[in-house]
mmCIF file of C-alpha atoms in Angstrom:
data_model
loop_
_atom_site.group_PDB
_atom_site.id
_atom_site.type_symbol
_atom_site.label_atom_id
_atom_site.label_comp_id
_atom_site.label_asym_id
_atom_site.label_seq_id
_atom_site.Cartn_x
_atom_site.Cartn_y
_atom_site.Cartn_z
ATOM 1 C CA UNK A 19 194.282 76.581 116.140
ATOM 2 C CA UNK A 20 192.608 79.880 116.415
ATOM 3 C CA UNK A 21 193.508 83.304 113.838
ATOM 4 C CA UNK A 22 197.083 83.899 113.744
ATOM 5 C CA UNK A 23 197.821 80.786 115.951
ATOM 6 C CA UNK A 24 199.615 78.517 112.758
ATOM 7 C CA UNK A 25 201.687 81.817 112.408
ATOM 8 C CA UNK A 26 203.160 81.927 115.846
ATOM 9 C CA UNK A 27 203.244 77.731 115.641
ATOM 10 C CA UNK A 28 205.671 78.244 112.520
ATOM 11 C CA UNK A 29 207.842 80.783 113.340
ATOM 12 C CA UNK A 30 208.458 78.938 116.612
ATOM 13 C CA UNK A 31 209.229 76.143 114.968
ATOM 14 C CA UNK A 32 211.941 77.812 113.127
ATOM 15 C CA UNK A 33 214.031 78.804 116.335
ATOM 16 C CA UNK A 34 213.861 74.367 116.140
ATOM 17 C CA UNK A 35 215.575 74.927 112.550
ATOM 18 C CA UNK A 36 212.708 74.197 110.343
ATOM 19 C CA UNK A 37 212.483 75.520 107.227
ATOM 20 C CA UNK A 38 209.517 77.951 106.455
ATOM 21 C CA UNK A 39 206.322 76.151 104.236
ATOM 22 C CA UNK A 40 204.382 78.238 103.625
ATOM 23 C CA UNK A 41 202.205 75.335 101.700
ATOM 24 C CA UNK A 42 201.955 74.413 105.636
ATOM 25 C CA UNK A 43 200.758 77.199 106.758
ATOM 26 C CA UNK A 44 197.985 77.434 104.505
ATOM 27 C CA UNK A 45 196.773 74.101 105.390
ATOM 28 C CA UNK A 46 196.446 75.329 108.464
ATOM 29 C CA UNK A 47 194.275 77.464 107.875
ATOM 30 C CA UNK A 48 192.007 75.974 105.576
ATOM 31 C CA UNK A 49 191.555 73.275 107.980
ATOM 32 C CA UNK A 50 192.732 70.109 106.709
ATOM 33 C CA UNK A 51 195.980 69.562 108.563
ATOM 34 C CA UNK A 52 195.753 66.213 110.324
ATOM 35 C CA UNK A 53 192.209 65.602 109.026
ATOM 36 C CA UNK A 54 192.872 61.688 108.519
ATOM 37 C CA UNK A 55 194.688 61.588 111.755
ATOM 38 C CA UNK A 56 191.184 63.313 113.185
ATOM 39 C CA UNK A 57 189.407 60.353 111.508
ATOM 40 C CA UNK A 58 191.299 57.471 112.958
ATOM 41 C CA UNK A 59 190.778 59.038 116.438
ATOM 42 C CA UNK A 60 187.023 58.997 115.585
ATOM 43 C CA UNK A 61 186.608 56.168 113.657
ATOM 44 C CA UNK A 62 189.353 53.817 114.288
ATOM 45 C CA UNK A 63 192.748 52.827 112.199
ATOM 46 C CA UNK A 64 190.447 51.467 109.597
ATOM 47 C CA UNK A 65 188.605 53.996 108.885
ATOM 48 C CA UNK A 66 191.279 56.114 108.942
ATOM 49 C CA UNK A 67 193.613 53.583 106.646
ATOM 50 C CA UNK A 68 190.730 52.947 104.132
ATOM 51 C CA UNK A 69 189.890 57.140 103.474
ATOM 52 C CA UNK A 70 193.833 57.136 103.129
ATOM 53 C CA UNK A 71 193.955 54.680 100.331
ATOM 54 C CA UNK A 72 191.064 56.256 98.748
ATOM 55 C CA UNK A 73 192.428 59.502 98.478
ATOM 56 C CA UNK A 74 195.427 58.713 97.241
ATOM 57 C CA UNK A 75 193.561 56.033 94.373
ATOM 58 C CA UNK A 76 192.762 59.749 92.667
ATOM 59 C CA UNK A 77 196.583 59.449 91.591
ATOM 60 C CA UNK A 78 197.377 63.696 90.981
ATOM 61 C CA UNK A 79 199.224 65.424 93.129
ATOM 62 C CA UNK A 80 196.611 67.068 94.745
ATOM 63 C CA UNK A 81 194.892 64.221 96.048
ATOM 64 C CA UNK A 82 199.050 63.305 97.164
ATOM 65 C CA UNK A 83 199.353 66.260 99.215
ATOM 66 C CA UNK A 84 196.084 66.305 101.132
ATOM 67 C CA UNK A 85 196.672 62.581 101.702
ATOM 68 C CA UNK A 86 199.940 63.556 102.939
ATOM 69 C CA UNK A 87 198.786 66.904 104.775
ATOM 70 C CA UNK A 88 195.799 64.516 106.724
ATOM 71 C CA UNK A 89 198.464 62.516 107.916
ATOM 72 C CA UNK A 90 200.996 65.666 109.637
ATOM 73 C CA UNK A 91 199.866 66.977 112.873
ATOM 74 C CA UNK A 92 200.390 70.420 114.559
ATOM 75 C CA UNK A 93 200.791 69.827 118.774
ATOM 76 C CA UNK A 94 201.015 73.303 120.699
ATOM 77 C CA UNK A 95 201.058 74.601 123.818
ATOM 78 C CA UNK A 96 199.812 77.773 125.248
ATOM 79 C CA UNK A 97 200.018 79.508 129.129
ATOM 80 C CA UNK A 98 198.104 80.538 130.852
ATOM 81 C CA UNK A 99 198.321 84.329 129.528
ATOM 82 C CA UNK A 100 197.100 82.381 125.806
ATOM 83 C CA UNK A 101 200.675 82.403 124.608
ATOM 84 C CA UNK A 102 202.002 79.933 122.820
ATOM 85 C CA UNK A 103 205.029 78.531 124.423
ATOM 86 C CA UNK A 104 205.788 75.087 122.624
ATOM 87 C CA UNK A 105 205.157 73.936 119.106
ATOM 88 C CA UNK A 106 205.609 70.401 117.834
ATOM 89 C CA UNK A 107 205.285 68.792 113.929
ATOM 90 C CA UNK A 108 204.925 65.540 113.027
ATOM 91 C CA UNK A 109 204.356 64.238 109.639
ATOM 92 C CA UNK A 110 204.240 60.510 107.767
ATOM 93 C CA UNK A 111 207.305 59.594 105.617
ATOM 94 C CA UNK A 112 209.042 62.957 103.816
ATOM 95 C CA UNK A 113 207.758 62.986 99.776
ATOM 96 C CA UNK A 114 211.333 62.951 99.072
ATOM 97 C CA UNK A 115 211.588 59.807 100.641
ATOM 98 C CA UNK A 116 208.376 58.211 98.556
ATOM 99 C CA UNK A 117 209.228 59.455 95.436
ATOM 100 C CA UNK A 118 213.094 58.340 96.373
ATOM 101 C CA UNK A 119 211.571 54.832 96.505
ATOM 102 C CA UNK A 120 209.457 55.215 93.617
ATOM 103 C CA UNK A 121 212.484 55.670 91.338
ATOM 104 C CA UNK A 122 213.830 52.648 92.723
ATOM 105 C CA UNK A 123 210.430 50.408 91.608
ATOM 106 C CA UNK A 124 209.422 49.906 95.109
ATOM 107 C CA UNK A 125 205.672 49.011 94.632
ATOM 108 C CA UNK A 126 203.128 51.101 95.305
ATOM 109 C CA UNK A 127 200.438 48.940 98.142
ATOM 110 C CA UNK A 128 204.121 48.741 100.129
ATOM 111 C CA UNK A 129 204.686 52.342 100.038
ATOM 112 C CA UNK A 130 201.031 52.972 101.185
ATOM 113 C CA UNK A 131 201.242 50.766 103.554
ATOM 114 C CA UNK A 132 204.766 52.730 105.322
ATOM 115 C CA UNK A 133 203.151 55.815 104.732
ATOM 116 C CA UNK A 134 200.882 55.312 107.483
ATOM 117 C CA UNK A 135 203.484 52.570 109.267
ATOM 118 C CA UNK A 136 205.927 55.182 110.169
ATOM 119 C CA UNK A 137 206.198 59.538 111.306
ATOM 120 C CA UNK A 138 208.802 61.781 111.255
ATOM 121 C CA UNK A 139 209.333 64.190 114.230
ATOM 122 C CA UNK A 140 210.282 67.239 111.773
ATOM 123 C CA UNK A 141 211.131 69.602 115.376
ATOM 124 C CA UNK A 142 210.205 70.115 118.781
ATOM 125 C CA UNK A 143 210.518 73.620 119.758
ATOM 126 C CA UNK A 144 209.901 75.953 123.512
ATOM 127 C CA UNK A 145 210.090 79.204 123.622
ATOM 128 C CA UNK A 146 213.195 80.263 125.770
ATOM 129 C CA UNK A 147 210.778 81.997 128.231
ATOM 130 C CA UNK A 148 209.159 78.717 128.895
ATOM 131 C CA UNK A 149 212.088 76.306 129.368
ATOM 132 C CA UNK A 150 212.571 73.831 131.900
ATOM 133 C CA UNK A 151 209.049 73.302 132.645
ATOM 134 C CA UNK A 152 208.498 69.893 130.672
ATOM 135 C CA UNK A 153 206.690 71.406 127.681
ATOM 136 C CA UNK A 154 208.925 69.652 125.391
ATOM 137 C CA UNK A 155 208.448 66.224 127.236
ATOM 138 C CA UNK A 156 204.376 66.810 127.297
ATOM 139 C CA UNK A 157 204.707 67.859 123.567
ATOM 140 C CA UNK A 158 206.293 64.678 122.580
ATOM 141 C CA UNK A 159 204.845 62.021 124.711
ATOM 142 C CA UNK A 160 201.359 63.711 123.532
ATOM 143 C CA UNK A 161 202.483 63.213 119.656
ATOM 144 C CA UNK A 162 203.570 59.319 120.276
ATOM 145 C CA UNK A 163 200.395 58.496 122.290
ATOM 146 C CA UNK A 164 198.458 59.768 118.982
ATOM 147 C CA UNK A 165 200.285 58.113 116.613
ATOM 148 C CA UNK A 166 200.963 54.746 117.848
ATOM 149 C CA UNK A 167 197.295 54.844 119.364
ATOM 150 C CA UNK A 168 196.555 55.193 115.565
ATOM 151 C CA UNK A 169 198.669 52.263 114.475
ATOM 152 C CA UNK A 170 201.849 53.997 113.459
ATOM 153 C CA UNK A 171 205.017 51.545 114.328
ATOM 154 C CA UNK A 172 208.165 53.458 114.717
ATOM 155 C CA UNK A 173 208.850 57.567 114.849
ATOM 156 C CA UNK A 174 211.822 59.029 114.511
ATOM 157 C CA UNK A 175 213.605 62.115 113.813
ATOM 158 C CA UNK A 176 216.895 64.045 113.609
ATOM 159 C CA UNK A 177 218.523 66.893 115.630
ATOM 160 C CA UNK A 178 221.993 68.709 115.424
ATOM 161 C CA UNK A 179 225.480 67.088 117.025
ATOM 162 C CA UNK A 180 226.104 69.445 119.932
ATOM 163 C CA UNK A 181 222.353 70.366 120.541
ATOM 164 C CA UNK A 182 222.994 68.771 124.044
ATOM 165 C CA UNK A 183 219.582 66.327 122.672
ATOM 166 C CA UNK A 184 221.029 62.984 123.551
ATOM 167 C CA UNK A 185 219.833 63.005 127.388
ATOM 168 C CA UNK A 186 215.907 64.415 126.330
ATOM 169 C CA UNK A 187 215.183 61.997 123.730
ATOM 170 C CA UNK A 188 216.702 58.391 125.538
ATOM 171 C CA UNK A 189 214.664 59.826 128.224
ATOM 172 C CA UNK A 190 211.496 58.886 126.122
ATOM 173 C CA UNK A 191 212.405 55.886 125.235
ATOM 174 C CA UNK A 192 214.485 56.945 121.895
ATOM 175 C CA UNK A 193 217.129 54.786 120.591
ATOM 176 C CA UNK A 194 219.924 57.768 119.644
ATOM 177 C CA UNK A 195 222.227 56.642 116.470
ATOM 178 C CA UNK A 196 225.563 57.468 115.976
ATOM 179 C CA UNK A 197 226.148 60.091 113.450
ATOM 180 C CA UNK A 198 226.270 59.235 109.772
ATOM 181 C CA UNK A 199 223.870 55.942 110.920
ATOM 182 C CA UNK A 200 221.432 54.661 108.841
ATOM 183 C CA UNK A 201 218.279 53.780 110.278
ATOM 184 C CA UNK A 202 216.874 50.864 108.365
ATOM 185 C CA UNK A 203 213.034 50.156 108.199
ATOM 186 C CA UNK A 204 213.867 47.004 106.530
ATOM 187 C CA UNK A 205 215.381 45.744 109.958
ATOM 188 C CA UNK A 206 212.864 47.104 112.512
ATOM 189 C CA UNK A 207 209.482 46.843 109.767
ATOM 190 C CA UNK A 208 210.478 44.337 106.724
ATOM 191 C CA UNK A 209 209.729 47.869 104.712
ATOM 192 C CA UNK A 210 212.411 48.777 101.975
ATOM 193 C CA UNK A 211 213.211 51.997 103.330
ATOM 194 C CA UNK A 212 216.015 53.880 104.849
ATOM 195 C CA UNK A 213 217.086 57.019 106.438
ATOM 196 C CA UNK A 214 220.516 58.122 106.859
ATOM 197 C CA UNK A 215 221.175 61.206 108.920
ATOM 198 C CA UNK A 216 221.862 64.464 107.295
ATOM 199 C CA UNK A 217 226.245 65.761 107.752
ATOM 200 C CA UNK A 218 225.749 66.877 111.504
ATOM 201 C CA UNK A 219 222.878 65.384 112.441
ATOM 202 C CA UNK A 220 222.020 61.913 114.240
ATOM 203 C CA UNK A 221 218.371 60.165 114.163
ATOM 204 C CA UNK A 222 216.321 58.855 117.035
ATOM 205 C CA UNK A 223 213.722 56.216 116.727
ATOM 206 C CA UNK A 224 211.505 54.552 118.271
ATOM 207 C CA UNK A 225 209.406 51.328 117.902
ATOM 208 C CA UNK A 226 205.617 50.991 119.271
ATOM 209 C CA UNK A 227 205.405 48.922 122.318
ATOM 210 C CA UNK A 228 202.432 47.885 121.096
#
């Protein structure tokens, strides 16, 4: 992204109702924000998988985040006046989630190994000027081509009952669950992991093809 361009990508994000992070946004800048994902693309799932598991081997939370932050990718998409009209974020399993199974005693080489087994689709967002024109469909096919090119099994993500989101994400080949689902990893991965949709919200997921 060039100056100011993470700004715009974050505040458009938030029309898609995600939160500010302002830890995001400095990542961002400094560069490393989908720096492991840049590696696999260069270097192969490997590579990419083997700088992964030596990062994290540091064991401090540093070494955690930038792990974590080399694995999240920024997608945007600009006209032809330079503005950006579309903004996308994808990142590997939520910390919550890790340190969720953590508590439990799940081992460690098995939460490494759905770290970079499975990404979250934190928002998709269009400006309102711009809808209509498929930004939202090139935004997402884009993010699934890079991900499951990279060996990543099954996205998913969660939207608002009532957003009208049903139609756009079975479109792309997204299983929609009912509300209050849970969407087991166990069932579609053999990983001991769950997600059940926040009060309001229903998941979509989706398995490689590959």
């Amino acid at each position: 992204m060039a100056d100011g361009e993470a700004e715009r990508w974050l505040k458009l994000l938030e029309t898609a109702g995600v939160e500010r992070d302002d830890t995001l946004l400095a990542a961002v800048g400094d560069g490393p924000l989908g720096w492991l994902l840049s590696l696999g693309l260069s270097g192969g799932r490997a590579a990419m998988r083997r700088r992964f598991l030596e990062t994290v081997s540091v064991r401090t939370e540093e070494a955690a985040v930038h792990a974590l932050v080399g694995l999240s990718i920024p997608l945007i998409v600009q006209d032809r006046a330079g503005r950006l009209v579309g903004a996308l974020h994808a990142v590997s399993l939520p910390p919550k989630l890790v340190a969720n199974a953590a508590d439990r005693g799940i081992p460690l080489e098995v939460m490494l190994a759905a770290l970079t087994a499975v990404v979250k689709i934190r928002a998709v967002a269009v400006d309102e000027r711009a809808r209509g024109r498929g930004i939202g469909s090139a935004l997402l096919t884009r993010c699934l081509q890079l991900y499951f090119q990279l060996g990543f099994l099954l996205a998913y993500g969660q939207f608002r009952v009532g957003s009208g989101l049903e139609t756009f994400y079975t479109r792309h080949g997204f299983d929609v669950l009912d509300e209050g689902t849970v969407l087991s990893f166990h069932d579609r991965l053999g990983l001991p992991f769950s997600v059940t949709a926040e009060p309001g919200e229903r998941i979509f997921a989706c398995a490689s093809s590959s």
